[in-house]
Short mmCIF file of C-alpha atoms in Angstrom, two decimals:
data_model
loop_
_atom_site.label_atom_id
_atom_site.label_comp_id
_atom_site.label_asym_id
_atom_site.label_seq_id
_atom_site.Cartn_x
_atom_site.Cartn_y
_atom_site.Cartn_z
CA UNK F 1 -8.39 12.77 29.96
CA UNK F 2 -4.80 12.83 30.14
CA UNK F 3 -2.18 14.05 27.88
CA UNK F 4 1.46 13.77 27.72
CA UNK F 5 4.32 14.47 25.58
CA UNK F 6 6.60 12.02 24.19
CA UNK F 7 10.11 13.55 24.63
CA UNK F 8 11.82 11.11 22.08
CA UNK F 9 9.25 12.21 19.37
CA UNK F 10 9.32 15.91 20.20
CA UNK F 11 11.39 17.83 17.93
CA UNK F 12 10.92 21.20 19.46
CA UNK F 13 8.51 22.66 16.88
CA UNK F 14 7.08 24.83 19.50
CA UNK F 15 3.43 24.48 18.02
CA UNK F 16 2.08 23.00 21.38
CA UNK F 17 3.06 25.84 23.56
CA UNK F 18 2.56 28.07 20.60
CA UNK F 19 -1.16 27.66 20.15
CA UNK F 20 -2.35 26.06 23.47
CA UNK F 21 -0.29 28.20 26.12
CA UNK F 22 -3.04 27.20 28.64
CA UNK F 23 -2.18 23.53 28.48
CA UNK F 24 1.66 23.50 27.22
CA UNK F 25 4.75 25.36 27.94
CA UNK F 26 8.43 25.25 26.82
CA UNK F 27 10.69 23.13 28.89
CA UNK F 28 14.03 23.53 29.80
CA UNK F 29 15.46 21.51 26.83
CA UNK F 30 13.49 23.63 24.68
CA UNK F 31 11.14 21.08 23.93
CA UNK F 32 7.27 21.09 24.98
CA UNK F 33 5.88 20.22 28.39
CA UNK F 34 2.61 19.83 29.51
CA UNK F 35 1.75 22.49 32.46
CA UNK F 36 1.88 21.41 35.84
CA UNK F 37 -1.64 20.41 36.98
CA UNK F 38 -2.92 20.07 33.50
CA UNK F 39 -1.93 16.44 32.91
CA UNK F 40 -5.53 15.70 33.64
CA UNK F 41 -7.21 18.01 31.34
CA UNK F 42 -10.03 19.86 32.77
CA UNK F 43 -13.43 19.47 30.69
CA UNK F 44 -12.95 23.11 29.31
CA UNK F 45 -9.47 22.14 27.79
CA UNK F 46 -10.37 18.82 26.40
CA UNK F 47 -10.85 19.69 22.81
CA UNK F 48 -7.83 22.23 22.91
CA UNK F 49 -5.60 18.91 23.96
CA UNK F 50 -7.19 16.44 21.21
CA UNK F 51 -6.23 19.41 18.79
CA UNK F 52 -2.83 19.94 19.92
CA UNK F 53 -2.33 16.04 19.47
CA UNK F 54 -3.76 16.49 16.21
CA UNK F 55 -1.63 19.37 15.23
CA UNK F 56 1.68 18.36 16.85
CA UNK F 57 3.94 17.78 13.54
CA UNK F 58 5.69 14.56 15.05
CA UNK F 59 2.41 13.15 16.71
CA UNK F 60 4.53 13.47 20.07
CA UNK F 61 1.19 14.40 22.04
CA UNK F 62 -1.17 11.93 23.13
CA UNK F 63 -4.45 12.14 24.86
CA UNK F 64 -6.34 9.26 26.86
CA UNK F 65 -9.79 9.19 27.49
CA UNK C 1 -19.50 -1.61 -7.19
CA UNK C 2 -16.24 -2.87 -8.67
CA UNK C 3 -13.12 -0.94 -6.92
CA UNK C 4 -11.16 -0.67 -9.90
CA UNK C 5 -13.96 1.41 -11.56
CA UNK C 6 -14.86 3.77 -8.46
CA UNK C 7 -14.86 7.54 -9.97
CA UNK C 8 -14.65 9.95 -7.12
CA UNK C 9 -15.64 12.86 -9.85
CA UNK C 10 -19.05 11.05 -10.45
CA UNK C 11 -21.79 13.48 -8.99
CA UNK C 12 -23.80 10.57 -7.80
CA UNK C 13 -21.32 9.24 -5.85
CA UNK C 14 -20.32 12.79 -4.70
CA UNK C 15 -23.90 12.91 -3.34
CA UNK C 16 -23.46 9.71 -1.35
CA UNK C 17 -20.01 8.48 -1.21
CA UNK C 18 -20.22 6.32 1.89
CA UNK C 19 -20.00 2.82 0.00
CA UNK C 20 -17.62 4.08 -2.44
CA UNK C 21 -15.28 4.92 0.61
CA UNK C 22 -15.92 1.71 2.39
CA UNK C 23 -15.03 -0.14 -0.72
CA UNK C 24 -11.61 1.78 -1.36
CA UNK C 25 -10.99 1.55 2.36
CA UNK C 26 -11.20 -2.15 2.53
CA UNK C 27 -10.08 -3.00 -1.10
CA UNK C 28 -7.88 -0.59 -2.39
CA UNK C 29 -6.54 1.57 0.45
CA UNK C 30 -4.01 3.32 -2.27
CA UNK C 31 -6.35 3.53 -5.29
CA UNK C 32 -5.19 5.38 -8.68
CA UNK C 33 -8.31 7.14 -9.89
CA UNK C 34 -8.91 6.07 -13.56
CA UNK C 35 -9.24 9.81 -14.96
CA UNK C 36 -6.98 11.82 -13.26
CA UNK C 37 -4.06 9.30 -12.27
CA UNK C 38 -4.40 10.50 -8.59
CA UNK C 39 -3.52 8.02 -5.81
CA UNK C 40 -6.44 8.29 -3.16
CA UNK C 41 -5.63 7.27 0.28
CA UNK C 42 -8.63 6.61 2.42
CA UNK C 43 -7.30 4.90 5.57
CA UNK C 44 -7.04 6.82 8.90
CA UNK C 45 -3.87 5.58 9.94
CA UNK C 46 -2.36 5.81 6.57
CA UNK C 47 -3.34 9.52 6.13
CA UNK C 48 -1.76 10.48 9.84
CA UNK C 49 1.66 9.00 8.52
CA UNK C 50 1.58 10.87 5.34
CA UNK C 51 0.74 14.17 6.69
CA UNK C 52 3.56 13.83 9.23
CA UNK C 53 5.82 12.91 6.38
CA UNK C 54 6.53 16.12 4.49
CA UNK C 55 9.94 15.07 3.02
CA UNK C 56 8.05 12.32 0.86
CA UNK C 57 5.00 14.06 0.48
CA UNK C 58 5.27 17.49 -0.29
CA UNK C 59 3.13 20.61 -1.06
CA UNK C 60 5.31 22.25 -3.16
CA UNK C 61 3.73 21.87 -6.35
CA UNK C 62 0.38 23.31 -4.99
CA UNK C 63 0.64 26.70 -6.65
CA UNK C 64 1.31 25.19 -10.37
CA UNK C 65 -1.16 22.18 -10.49
CA UNK C 66 -4.11 24.92 -10.50
CA UNK C 67 -3.78 26.46 -13.72
CA UNK C 68 -3.22 24.54 -17.12
CA UNK C 69 -3.34 27.33 -19.71
CA UNK C 70 0.07 29.51 -19.93
CA UNK C 71 -2.17 32.50 -20.68
CA UNK C 72 -3.65 32.23 -17.09
CA UNK C 73 -0.33 31.61 -15.71
CA UNK C 74 1.22 34.48 -17.01
CA UNK C 75 -1.71 36.89 -16.31
CA UNK C 76 -0.73 36.19 -12.54
CA UNK C 77 3.11 37.11 -13.75
CA UNK C 78 2.37 40.21 -15.32
CA UNK C 79 -0.35 41.71 -13.36
CA UNK C 80 -0.26 40.15 -9.78
CA UNK C 81 1.89 37.96 -7.65
CA UNK C 82 2.06 34.09 -7.71
CA UNK C 83 -0.09 32.64 -5.02
CA UNK C 84 2.14 32.02 -2.10
CA UNK C 85 0.28 30.52 0.56
CA UNK C 86 1.72 28.70 3.69
CA UNK C 87 -0.32 25.76 2.63
CA UNK C 88 1.68 25.48 -0.70
CA UNK C 89 5.15 25.13 1.05
CA UNK C 90 7.39 22.78 2.85
CA UNK C 91 9.45 22.91 6.11
CA UNK C 92 11.97 24.46 7.13
CA UNK C 93 10.28 27.70 5.25
CA UNK C 94 6.60 26.63 6.09
CA UNK C 95 7.50 26.28 9.79
CA UNK C 96 9.17 30.00 9.94
CA UNK C 97 6.16 31.25 7.74
CA UNK C 98 3.30 29.81 9.68
CA UNK C 99 5.28 30.51 12.97
CA UNK C 100 4.44 34.23 12.86
CA UNK C 101 0.81 33.69 12.33
CA UNK C 102 -0.04 30.95 14.54
CA UNK C 103 -0.33 33.24 18.01
CA UNK C 104 -3.20 35.20 16.33
CA UNK C 105 -4.92 32.05 15.54
CA UNK C 106 -4.19 30.41 18.91
CA UNK C 107 -7.18 28.88 20.98
CA UNK C 108 -6.83 31.69 23.50
CA UNK C 109 -6.46 34.73 21.47
CA UNK C 110 -9.37 33.61 19.10
CA UNK C 111 -11.49 33.34 22.12
CA UNK C 112 -10.78 37.11 23.12
CA UNK C 113 -12.96 37.47 19.70
CA UNK C 114 -16.02 35.98 21.21
CA UNK C 115 -18.19 39.16 22.06
CA UNK C 116 -17.75 40.65 18.72
CA UNK C 117 -18.44 37.05 17.04
CA UNK C 118 -21.34 36.62 19.40
CA UNK C 119 -22.84 40.25 18.30
CA UNK C 120 -22.43 39.44 14.74
CA UNK C 121 -23.75 35.78 14.86
CA UNK C 122 -26.88 37.39 16.85
CA UNK C 123 -27.69 40.09 14.28
CA UNK C 124 -27.55 37.52 11.45
CA UNK C 125 -30.00 34.81 13.50
CA UNK C 126 -32.15 37.80 14.09
CA UNK C 127 -32.57 38.70 10.72
CA UNK C 128 -33.47 35.46 9.32
CA UNK C 129 -37.03 35.21 7.88
CA UNK C 130 -39.38 33.85 10.61
CA UNK C 131 -42.37 32.61 8.59
CA UNK C 132 -42.28 30.08 5.96
CA UNK C 133 -39.17 27.91 4.32
CA UNK C 134 -35.71 29.99 4.16
CA UNK C 135 -32.40 28.63 2.37
CA UNK C 136 -30.38 28.36 5.19
CA UNK C 137 -27.32 28.46 3.14
CA UNK C 138 -27.98 31.86 1.53
CA UNK C 139 -29.39 33.64 4.83
CA UNK C 140 -26.94 32.46 7.34
CA UNK C 141 -24.00 30.03 6.23
CA UNK C 142 -22.72 32.42 3.40
CA UNK C 143 -22.84 35.97 5.06
CA UNK C 144 -21.46 34.67 8.43
CA UNK C 145 -17.96 33.34 8.05
CA UNK C 146 -17.05 35.86 5.32
CA UNK C 147 -18.70 38.65 7.89
CA UNK C 148 -16.31 37.15 10.64
CA UNK C 149 -13.11 37.12 8.70
CA UNK C 150 -13.55 40.63 7.61
CA UNK C 151 -13.83 41.90 10.80
CA UNK C 152 -10.90 40.06 11.94
CA UNK C 153 -8.76 41.19 8.91
CA UNK C 154 -9.78 44.55 9.94
CA UNK C 155 -11.57 45.43 6.67
CA UNK C 156 -15.32 46.98 6.67
CA UNK C 157 -18.04 44.88 7.06
CA UNK C 158 -19.67 45.87 3.98
CA UNK C 159 -16.98 44.57 1.79
CA UNK C 160 -17.88 41.08 2.83
CA UNK C 161 -19.92 40.40 -0.19
CA UNK C 162 -17.08 41.59 -2.29
CA UNK C 163 -14.51 39.06 -0.35
CA UNK C 164 -17.03 36.29 -0.84
CA UNK C 165 -17.20 36.79 -4.56
CA UNK C 166 -13.38 36.70 -4.83
CA UNK C 167 -12.94 33.39 -2.50
CA UNK C 168 -15.60 31.69 -4.19
CA UNK C 169 -13.42 32.18 -7.88
CA UNK C 170 -10.34 31.32 -5.86
CA UNK C 171 -11.39 27.97 -5.06
CA UNK C 172 -12.87 26.76 -8.46
CA UNK C 173 -9.41 25.30 -9.64
CA UNK C 174 -9.96 23.05 -6.54
CA UNK C 175 -13.35 21.84 -7.65
CA UNK C 176 -13.24 20.62 -11.23
CA UNK C 177 -11.20 20.93 -14.47
CA UNK C 178 -11.86 24.44 -16.17
CA UNK C 179 -11.98 25.81 -19.68
CA UNK C 180 -9.27 28.10 -20.69
CA UNK C 181 -11.58 30.96 -20.52
CA UNK C 182 -12.83 30.03 -17.00
CA UNK C 183 -8.88 29.96 -16.21
CA UNK C 184 -8.37 33.58 -17.23
CA UNK C 185 -11.43 34.80 -15.18
CA UNK C 186 -9.85 32.90 -12.28
CA UNK C 187 -6.78 34.76 -13.19
CA UNK C 188 -8.09 38.42 -13.61
CA UNK C 189 -10.47 38.18 -10.45
CA UNK C 190 -7.30 36.82 -8.60
CA UNK C 191 -5.27 39.72 -9.55
CA UNK C 192 -7.95 42.06 -8.63
CA UNK C 193 -8.42 40.46 -5.13
CA UNK C 194 -4.42 40.80 -4.55
CA UNK C 195 -4.98 44.62 -5.35
CA UNK C 196 -7.49 45.03 -3.12
CA UNK C 197 -5.39 43.42 -0.01
CA UNK C 198 -2.51 45.20 -1.18
CA UNK C 199 -4.29 48.70 -0.64
CA UNK C 200 -5.79 47.39 2.52
CA UNK C 201 -2.34 46.45 3.82
CA UNK C 202 -0.87 49.87 2.92
CA UNK C 203 -3.71 51.50 5.01
CA UNK C 204 -2.88 49.45 7.93
CA UNK C 205 0.83 51.05 8.01
CA UNK C 206 -0.56 54.35 8.74
CA UNK C 207 -3.65 53.18 10.87
CA UNK C 208 -2.91 50.03 12.85
CA UNK C 209 -5.45 47.97 14.61
CA UNK C 210 -5.45 44.87 16.60
CA UNK C 211 -6.39 42.94 13.36
CA UNK C 212 -4.70 40.24 11.15
CA UNK C 213 -3.77 42.91 8.34
CA UNK C 214 -2.06 44.85 10.80
CA UNK C 215 -0.10 41.87 12.09
CA UNK C 216 1.07 41.02 8.44
CA UNK C 217 2.53 44.44 8.40
CA UNK C 218 4.04 44.53 11.81
CA UNK C 219 5.57 41.13 11.66
CA UNK C 220 9.65 41.14 11.86
CA UNK C 221 11.40 38.18 11.17
CA UNK C 222 14.50 37.43 13.54
CA UNK C 223 16.99 39.62 11.26
CA UNK C 224 14.28 42.54 11.50
CA UNK C 225 13.28 42.20 8.26
CA UNK C 226 9.30 42.56 7.21
CA UNK C 227 7.51 39.83 5.47
CA UNK C 228 7.45 40.18 1.63
CA UNK C 229 4.47 41.58 0.00
CA UNK C 230 4.12 38.07 -1.85
CA UNK C 231 4.11 36.81 1.60
CA UNK C 232 1.49 39.08 3.18
CA UNK C 233 -0.72 39.05 0.17
CA UNK C 234 -0.49 35.37 0.03
CA UNK C 235 -1.34 34.74 3.68
CA UNK C 236 -4.32 37.35 3.31
CA UNK C 237 -5.74 35.28 0.66
CA UNK C 238 -5.75 32.00 2.27
CA UNK C 239 -6.99 33.39 5.34
CA UNK C 240 -10.02 34.70 3.49
CA UNK C 241 -10.37 31.86 1.17
CA UNK C 242 -9.70 29.18 4.45
CA UNK C 243 -12.36 31.08 6.28
CA UNK C 244 -15.01 31.25 3.61
CA UNK C 245 -16.40 27.94 1.84
CA UNK C 246 -15.46 25.46 4.52
CA UNK C 247 -16.83 27.10 7.53
CA UNK C 248 -20.18 27.98 5.48
CA UNK C 249 -20.58 24.18 4.51
CA UNK C 250 -19.84 22.95 7.92
CA UNK C 251 -22.62 25.06 9.24
CA UNK C 252 -25.13 24.10 6.73
CA UNK C 253 -24.03 20.29 7.34
CA UNK C 254 -24.19 20.86 10.79
CA UNK C 255 -28.05 22.08 10.74
CA UNK C 256 -29.09 19.51 8.49
CA UNK C 257 -27.34 16.84 10.48
CA UNK C 258 -29.26 18.20 13.59
CA UNK C 259 -32.86 17.71 11.30
CA UNK C 260 -31.98 14.30 10.16
CA UNK C 261 -30.99 12.78 13.34
CA UNK C 262 -34.23 12.68 15.62
CA UNK C 263 -33.74 13.88 19.10
CA UNK C 264 -30.39 15.74 18.41
CA UNK C 265 -32.10 19.31 19.02
CA UNK C 266 -33.77 18.32 22.00
CA UNK C 267 -30.52 17.00 23.36
CA UNK C 268 -28.64 20.01 22.51
CA UNK C 269 -31.24 22.27 24.08
CA UNK C 270 -31.11 20.20 27.58
CA UNK C 271 -27.71 19.61 27.55
CA UNK C 272 -25.85 22.76 25.65
CA UNK C 273 -22.29 21.02 26.93
CA UNK C 274 -22.88 18.66 24.32
CA UNK C 275 -23.01 21.36 21.46
CA UNK C 276 -19.06 20.89 21.20
CA UNK C 277 -19.31 17.05 20.69
CA UNK C 278 -22.15 17.47 18.18
CA UNK C 279 -19.87 20.13 16.11
CA UNK C 280 -16.96 17.33 16.27
CA UNK C 281 -19.19 14.73 15.27
CA UNK C 282 -20.59 17.00 12.13
CA UNK C 283 -17.19 17.57 11.04
CA UNK C 284 -16.03 14.03 11.35
CA UNK C 285 -19.11 12.56 9.46
CA UNK C 286 -19.70 15.61 7.18
CA UNK C 287 -16.09 16.98 6.31
CA UNK C 288 -16.50 20.15 4.35
CA UNK C 289 -13.10 19.64 3.11
CA UNK C 290 -13.50 16.15 1.76
CA UNK C 291 -9.61 15.64 0.81
CA UNK C 292 -6.65 17.38 0.23
CA UNK C 293 -3.25 17.18 -2.08
CA UNK C 294 0.42 16.12 -1.61
CA UNK C 295 3.03 15.30 -4.47
CA UNK C 296 5.34 12.70 -3.71
CA UNK C 297 9.06 13.53 -3.64
CA UNK C 298 10.20 9.86 -4.44
CA UNK C 299 8.91 6.45 -5.33
CA UNK C 300 6.91 5.28 -2.16
CA UNK C 301 5.11 1.88 -1.64
CA UNK C 302 2.25 1.59 0.42
CA UNK C 303 -0.18 -1.54 0.93
CA UNK C 304 1.85 -3.10 -2.33
CA UNK C 305 1.11 -0.26 -4.41
CA UNK C 306 4.09 1.48 -5.91
CA UNK C 307 3.55 5.42 -6.02
CA UNK C 308 5.87 6.64 -8.42
CA UNK C 309 7.94 10.11 -7.67
CA UNK C 310 6.01 13.28 -8.90
CA UNK C 311 2.65 11.65 -8.30
CA UNK C 312 -0.44 13.41 -6.75
CA UNK C 313 -1.93 11.69 -3.72
CA UNK C 314 -5.24 12.47 -2.82
CA UNK C 315 -6.02 12.50 1.14
CA UNK C 316 -9.49 11.75 1.32
CA UNK C 317 -10.31 12.83 4.83
CA UNK C 318 -13.97 12.13 4.60
CA UNK C 319 -13.39 8.48 3.96
CA UNK C 320 -10.87 8.19 6.70
CA UNK C 321 -13.10 9.97 9.14
CA UNK C 322 -15.34 6.88 8.68
CA UNK C 323 -12.67 4.37 9.16
CA UNK C 324 -14.08 1.69 11.41
CA UNK C 325 -10.20 0.63 12.38
CA UNK C 326 -10.44 4.18 14.31
CA UNK C 327 -13.87 5.04 15.01
CA UNK C 328 -16.29 2.42 16.07
CA UNK C 329 -19.73 2.61 14.65
CA UNK C 330 -18.49 5.20 12.46
CA UNK C 331 -21.54 6.46 10.25
CA UNK C 332 -23.55 7.05 13.81
CA UNK C 333 -23.59 10.50 15.14
CA UNK C 334 -22.73 9.71 18.85
CA UNK C 335 -22.63 12.52 21.21
CA UNK C 336 -20.63 10.18 23.59
CA UNK C 337 -18.18 9.48 21.36
CA UNK C 338 -14.64 10.32 23.06
CA UNK C 339 -12.35 10.37 20.37
CA UNK C 340 -14.54 12.83 18.25
CA UNK C 341 -11.78 15.26 18.27
CA UNK C 342 -9.51 13.08 16.81
CA UNK C 343 -10.91 13.57 13.15
CA UNK C 344 -9.08 14.73 10.17
CA UNK C 345 -11.44 17.13 8.95
CA UNK C 346 -8.79 19.80 9.96
CA UNK C 347 -6.26 17.48 8.94
CA UNK C 348 -3.14 16.63 11.07
CA UNK C 349 0.42 17.56 11.67
CA UNK C 350 2.09 20.78 10.06
CA UNK C 351 -0.77 21.86 7.71
CA UNK C 352 -3.24 21.22 10.34
CA UNK C 353 -5.82 23.69 9.59
CA UNK C 354 -4.71 27.31 11.14
CA UNK C 355 -8.36 28.42 11.57
CA UNK C 356 -9.55 25.41 13.31
CA UNK C 357 -10.15 27.55 16.71
CA UNK C 358 -12.07 30.14 15.01
CA UNK C 359 -14.18 27.48 13.06
CA UNK C 360 -14.78 25.77 16.18
CA UNK C 361 -15.81 29.26 17.98
CA UNK C 362 -18.23 29.96 15.11
CA UNK C 363 -19.95 26.65 14.83
CA UNK C 364 -20.39 26.42 18.48
CA UNK C 365 -21.57 30.02 18.84
CA UNK C 366 -23.92 29.49 15.72
CA UNK C 367 -25.73 26.45 17.06
CA UNK C 368 -26.02 27.88 20.64
CA UNK C 369 -27.58 31.29 19.36
CA UNK C 370 -29.79 29.61 16.58
CA UNK C 371 -31.04 27.11 19.66
CA UNK C 372 -31.79 30.16 21.74
CA UNK C 373 -33.81 32.03 19.27
CA UNK C 374 -35.54 29.34 17.04
CA UNK C 375 -36.85 25.78 17.93
CA UNK C 376 -38.42 23.01 16.17
CA UNK C 377 -35.90 22.82 13.27
CA UNK C 378 -37.25 20.89 10.19
CA UNK C 379 -37.01 20.67 6.56
CA UNK C 380 -38.82 23.51 4.56
CA UNK C 381 -40.57 21.52 1.58
CA UNK C 382 -41.56 18.42 0.80
CA UNK C 383 -38.77 16.82 -1.15
CA UNK C 384 -35.18 18.22 -2.55
CA UNK C 385 -34.61 20.03 0.55
CA UNK C 386 -30.59 20.05 0.17
CA UNK C 387 -28.58 19.23 -2.86
CA UNK C 388 -24.33 19.17 -3.17
CA UNK C 389 -22.59 21.11 -5.58
CA UNK C 390 -20.12 18.91 -7.60
CA UNK C 391 -16.66 19.00 -6.70
CA UNK C 392 -13.82 16.92 -5.61
CA UNK C 393 -12.00 18.49 -2.77
CA UNK C 394 -14.90 20.45 -1.06
CA UNK C 395 -18.04 19.20 0.13
CA UNK C 396 -20.54 22.05 -0.56
CA UNK C 397 -23.95 22.25 0.06
CA UNK C 398 -25.83 24.25 -2.52
CA UNK C 399 -29.15 24.97 -0.73
CA UNK C 400 -30.78 23.75 2.54
CA UNK C 401 -34.42 24.63 2.85
CA UNK C 402 -35.62 24.72 6.74
CA UNK C 403 -38.34 25.90 8.73
CA UNK C 404 -38.24 26.71 12.71
CA UNK C 405 -40.36 28.58 15.14
CA UNK C 406 -39.36 31.09 17.34
CA UNK C 407 -38.56 30.13 20.70
CA UNK C 408 -41.38 31.18 23.18
CA UNK C 409 -44.15 30.88 20.47
CA UNK C 410 -47.53 30.01 21.81
CA UNK C 411 -47.95 26.00 21.91
CA UNK C 412 -51.39 26.42 20.76
CA UNK C 413 -50.28 27.60 17.35
CA UNK C 414 -47.97 24.70 16.03
CA UNK C 415 -49.83 22.62 13.68
#
């Protein structure tokens, strides 16, 4: 699974790194950022990545199977 | 079935709504229900857009629409606090309020509770009657989520029955219209619930622990102020209520689905890694929160239908979760389905269920532990093994009669 954040849609709600800090962190622009090495999501975190995509207020996170 | 006559309050449709949902999705994606006047949305993509549009589709009226009688509303005003849960608010206030609580419910922090949850679930699984048919709802599904929330809140475990009673009463207004007497009863019990929580919060000030009630009294806003009493109680109420029936029903419907889908138990036993896929498919196919509400703050047009300002919009998650526009072969429980987790059982966006990681952990552990202790799950009676409680927003199993054998039972004894 791949996960990425659309910087144009992201409005800095912080929910991704607030709730799923294993996958996301705060970027220098105060927007969400996928942690280095997590763009290809390990099996154990696939559900978290999908949930993050569901919960993002702006729909800025997308996952690709 | 005529799309203009579909009535989701009809008990028979509630038992088996799938054909009605298909009809609405295909022919009336914005459907004004004849009796309540609610505009019901059934397509996946439409619900996804609406929940990302809190300016036009608000939660603000959530508190008020529950009580029709002034006496009940007034009871709360005189004796308790108005309901004030994050679910009943909009941004920017919602963002700040919820933001204080999100870290406690984050997937990582919730996983830290796993050892305690395991113990609770094991105790409950071991206490199940081993011979004959049991009502799985009463024996397991009811006590478990409430016991878990009691522990997370930092309340005495033996209080879980009391909390269960109050949460059952709390959700009554969501299920169906109430008589004035019922409304008064809900108000009175609601205030008792609030007083109980207030006492518990006060105790935590003197005896803080690593639990949710302590978090509420210790939270400080950017300006150093505490959460208000109304906010603390509101959140505690929401946590208890949110944890209760939804998880209870998800558990019951998951076990029912395992029994009704041949080969599933064997597959999950052989490949425990598939339990999480199974849980997501059960949430998708049998959404315990069948739908929730929003209120339009302006006129909105969708699919050629005008939804006037101030209308109640009903987001039918259960229908959207079987929308073939998003899920292929939507009625099939498919353990290989990649997009299973994209379901709307927890909704999406800002009001996405805060407790989702907790619910998932409880569900996954429950299936794992039940399979480790029992096998050959099957219905317990010849007929009428399960039934649903009438209600619009929640899909609730009234009972589920099952039988099972202990793992490790001598093969010769199975009849």
